[in-house]
mmCIF file of C-alpha atoms in Angstrom:
data_model
loop_
_atom_site.group_PDB
_atom_site.id
_atom_site.type_symbol
_atom_site.label_atom_id
_atom_site.label_comp_id
_atom_site.label_asym_id
_atom_site.label_seq_id
_atom_site.Cartn_x
_atom_site.Cartn_y
_atom_site.Cartn_z
ATOM 1 C CA MET A 28 77.891 -43.584 161.478
ATOM 2 C CA SER A 29 79.068 -46.780 160.106
ATOM 3 C CA PRO A 30 78.181 -50.026 161.379
ATOM 4 C CA THR A 31 81.854 -50.708 161.714
ATOM 5 C CA ASP A 32 81.696 -47.528 164.334
ATOM 6 C CA ASP A 33 81.775 -48.565 167.837
ATOM 7 C CA PHE A 34 77.754 -48.975 168.034
ATOM 8 C CA ASP A 35 76.152 -51.743 170.409
ATOM 9 C CA PRO A 36 72.714 -52.263 169.000
ATOM 10 C CA THR A 37 71.114 -53.346 172.181
ATOM 11 C CA ASP A 38 71.586 -49.929 173.493
ATOM 12 C CA MET A 39 68.456 -48.860 171.598
ATOM 13 C CA LEU A 40 66.626 -51.958 172.453
ATOM 14 C CA PRO A 41 63.552 -52.779 173.015
ATOM 15 C CA LEU A 42 61.952 -51.547 170.187
ATOM 16 C CA THR A 43 58.367 -50.756 169.883
ATOM 17 C CA PRO A 44 56.210 -53.251 168.307
ATOM 18 C CA VAL A 45 55.521 -51.010 165.402
ATOM 19 C CA ALA A 46 59.070 -49.864 164.845
ATOM 20 C CA PHE A 47 59.909 -53.751 164.328
ATOM 21 C CA ASP A 48 57.526 -54.123 162.252
ATOM 22 C CA ILE A 49 58.243 -51.809 160.213
ATOM 23 C CA LEU A 50 61.792 -52.629 159.874
ATOM 24 C CA LEU A 51 60.773 -56.405 159.192
ATOM 25 C CA ALA A 52 58.798 -55.216 156.421
ATOM 26 C CA LEU A 53 60.972 -53.361 154.547
ATOM 27 C CA LEU A 54 64.105 -56.331 155.203
ATOM 28 C CA GLU A 55 61.249 -58.297 152.719
ATOM 29 C CA GLY A 56 62.441 -56.117 149.869
ATOM 30 C CA ASP A 57 65.022 -53.709 148.673
ATOM 31 C CA VAL A 58 62.653 -50.793 149.293
ATOM 32 C CA ALA A 59 59.149 -49.805 149.724
ATOM 33 C CA HIS A 60 56.963 -47.295 150.005
ATOM 34 C CA GLY A 61 54.363 -46.486 153.144
ATOM 35 C CA TYR A 62 51.241 -47.990 151.693
ATOM 36 C CA ALA A 63 53.095 -51.597 150.787
ATOM 37 C CA ILE A 64 54.977 -51.567 154.348
ATOM 38 C CA MET A 65 51.216 -51.435 155.718
ATOM 39 C CA ARG A 66 50.302 -53.969 153.433
ATOM 40 C CA SER A 67 53.203 -56.391 154.126
ATOM 41 C CA VAL A 68 52.526 -55.992 158.047
ATOM 42 C CA HIS A 69 49.109 -56.363 157.769
ATOM 43 C CA GLU A 70 49.533 -59.677 155.324
ATOM 44 C CA ARG A 71 52.270 -60.659 157.577
ATOM 45 C CA THR A 72 50.249 -60.643 160.723
ATOM 46 C CA GLY A 73 46.848 -62.424 159.313
ATOM 47 C CA GLY A 74 44.998 -58.892 159.953
ATOM 48 C CA SER A 75 45.943 -58.926 163.475
ATOM 49 C CA THR A 76 48.094 -55.313 163.157
ATOM 50 C CA SER A 77 46.917 -52.719 161.279
ATOM 51 C CA LEU A 78 49.004 -49.674 160.802
ATOM 52 C CA HIS A 79 47.079 -46.054 160.333
ATOM 53 C CA ALA A 80 48.882 -43.733 157.915
ATOM 54 C CA GLY A 81 49.544 -41.499 161.156
ATOM 55 C CA THR A 82 51.010 -43.986 162.914
ATOM 56 C CA LEU A 83 53.005 -45.123 160.473
ATOM 57 C CA TYR A 84 54.665 -42.073 158.984
ATOM 58 C CA ARG A 85 55.163 -41.188 162.655
ATOM 59 C CA ALA A 86 57.404 -43.997 163.221
ATOM 60 C CA LEU A 87 59.220 -43.831 159.489
ATOM 61 C CA SER A 88 60.322 -40.479 161.006
ATOM 62 C CA ARG A 89 61.485 -41.455 164.313
ATOM 63 C CA LEU A 90 63.396 -44.325 162.312
ATOM 64 C CA VAL A 91 65.055 -42.103 160.127
ATOM 65 C CA GLU A 92 65.711 -40.083 163.015
ATOM 66 C CA ALA A 93 67.509 -42.962 165.095
ATOM 67 C CA GLY A 94 69.531 -43.940 161.735
ATOM 68 C CA LEU A 95 67.621 -47.365 161.592
ATOM 69 C CA ILE A 96 66.553 -46.532 157.963
ATOM 70 C CA GLU A 97 66.857 -43.977 154.935
ATOM 71 C CA GLU A 98 64.290 -42.076 152.642
ATOM 72 C CA LEU A 99 65.588 -42.701 149.382
ATOM 73 C CA ASP A 100 66.354 -38.870 147.309
ATOM 74 C CA GLU A 101 64.844 -40.361 144.339
ATOM 75 C CA PRO A 102 62.187 -43.324 143.494
ATOM 76 C CA PRO A 103 63.694 -46.531 142.411
ATOM 77 C CA THR A 104 64.248 -47.179 139.123
ATOM 78 C CA GLY A 105 60.840 -48.646 137.647
ATOM 79 C CA ALA A 106 58.743 -47.365 140.540
ATOM 80 C CA GLY A 107 55.047 -47.087 139.527
ATOM 81 C CA ASP A 108 54.498 -43.829 141.438
ATOM 82 C CA GLU A 109 57.299 -41.099 141.667
ATOM 83 C CA ARG A 110 55.416 -39.266 144.004
ATOM 84 C CA ARG A 111 55.507 -42.198 146.890
ATOM 85 C CA ARG A 112 58.439 -41.590 149.535
ATOM 86 C CA TYR A 113 60.626 -44.899 149.381
ATOM 87 C CA TYR A 114 62.373 -45.963 152.223
ATOM 88 C CA ARG A 115 64.880 -48.974 152.976
ATOM 89 C CA VAL A 116 66.865 -50.515 156.205
ATOM 90 C CA THR A 117 70.780 -49.319 156.723
ATOM 91 C CA ALA A 118 72.780 -51.452 158.611
ATOM 92 C CA ARG A 119 72.551 -49.915 161.488
ATOM 93 C CA GLY A 120 69.018 -50.664 161.332
ATOM 94 C CA ARG A 121 69.399 -54.462 160.257
ATOM 95 C CA ARG A 122 72.109 -54.868 163.118
ATOM 96 C CA VAL A 123 69.535 -53.500 165.487
ATOM 97 C CA ALA A 124 66.529 -55.603 163.929
ATOM 98 C CA GLY A 125 68.525 -58.836 164.523
ATOM 99 C CA ALA A 126 69.334 -57.821 168.228
ATOM 100 C CA GLU A 127 65.531 -57.176 168.584
ATOM 101 C CA ALA A 128 64.481 -60.218 167.492
ATOM 102 C CA ARG A 129 67.111 -62.453 169.761
ATOM 103 C CA ARG A 130 65.626 -60.516 172.772
ATOM 104 C CA LEU A 131 62.411 -61.365 171.724
ATOM 105 C CA GLU A 132 63.647 -64.806 171.268
ATOM 106 C CA ALA A 133 65.379 -64.966 174.789
ATOM 107 C CA GLN A 134 61.432 -64.225 176.286
ATOM 108 C CA LEU A 135 59.576 -66.700 174.598
ATOM 109 C CA GLY A 136 62.147 -69.057 175.890
ATOM 110 C CA ALA A 137 61.734 -67.702 179.127
ATOM 111 C CA ALA A 138 57.874 -67.985 178.235
ATOM 112 C CA ARG A 139 58.115 -71.760 177.402
ATOM 113 C CA ALA A 140 60.706 -72.777 180.661
ATOM 114 C CA GLN A 141 57.876 -71.117 182.583
ATOM 115 C CA GLY A 142 55.138 -73.389 180.663
ATOM 116 C CA LEU A 143 53.397 -70.644 178.885
ATOM 117 C CA LEU A 144 54.261 -72.038 175.652
ATOM 118 C CA GLU A 145 54.469 -75.624 173.796
ATOM 119 C CA PRO A 146 57.760 -76.591 173.111
ATOM 120 C CA ALA A 147 59.461 -75.467 169.707
#
């Protein structure tokens, strides 16, 4: 399905925290392999989230099936290890990640309005 199809990204929400973390990690660069995704999530969250291999690869498989990411047929040029599997976010995945970010932003706004968080 192309990004111009009649597709409402909010139909895929909410994303699991793991799925959203993976999309955020892949949006940092063009492509990444599993270990780089795990490292990115760990660093971005200050170590509060650590993905284990089983969790990561099950989530990657679900994201591929949903069309949010794609596994590359060949490693990118200059890849250090050709045995690794490399992934990138699709246009659909970018739209769904944006919709999830807006959904979370609205929830944080509601939490601020209820005095649960400091004003932005």
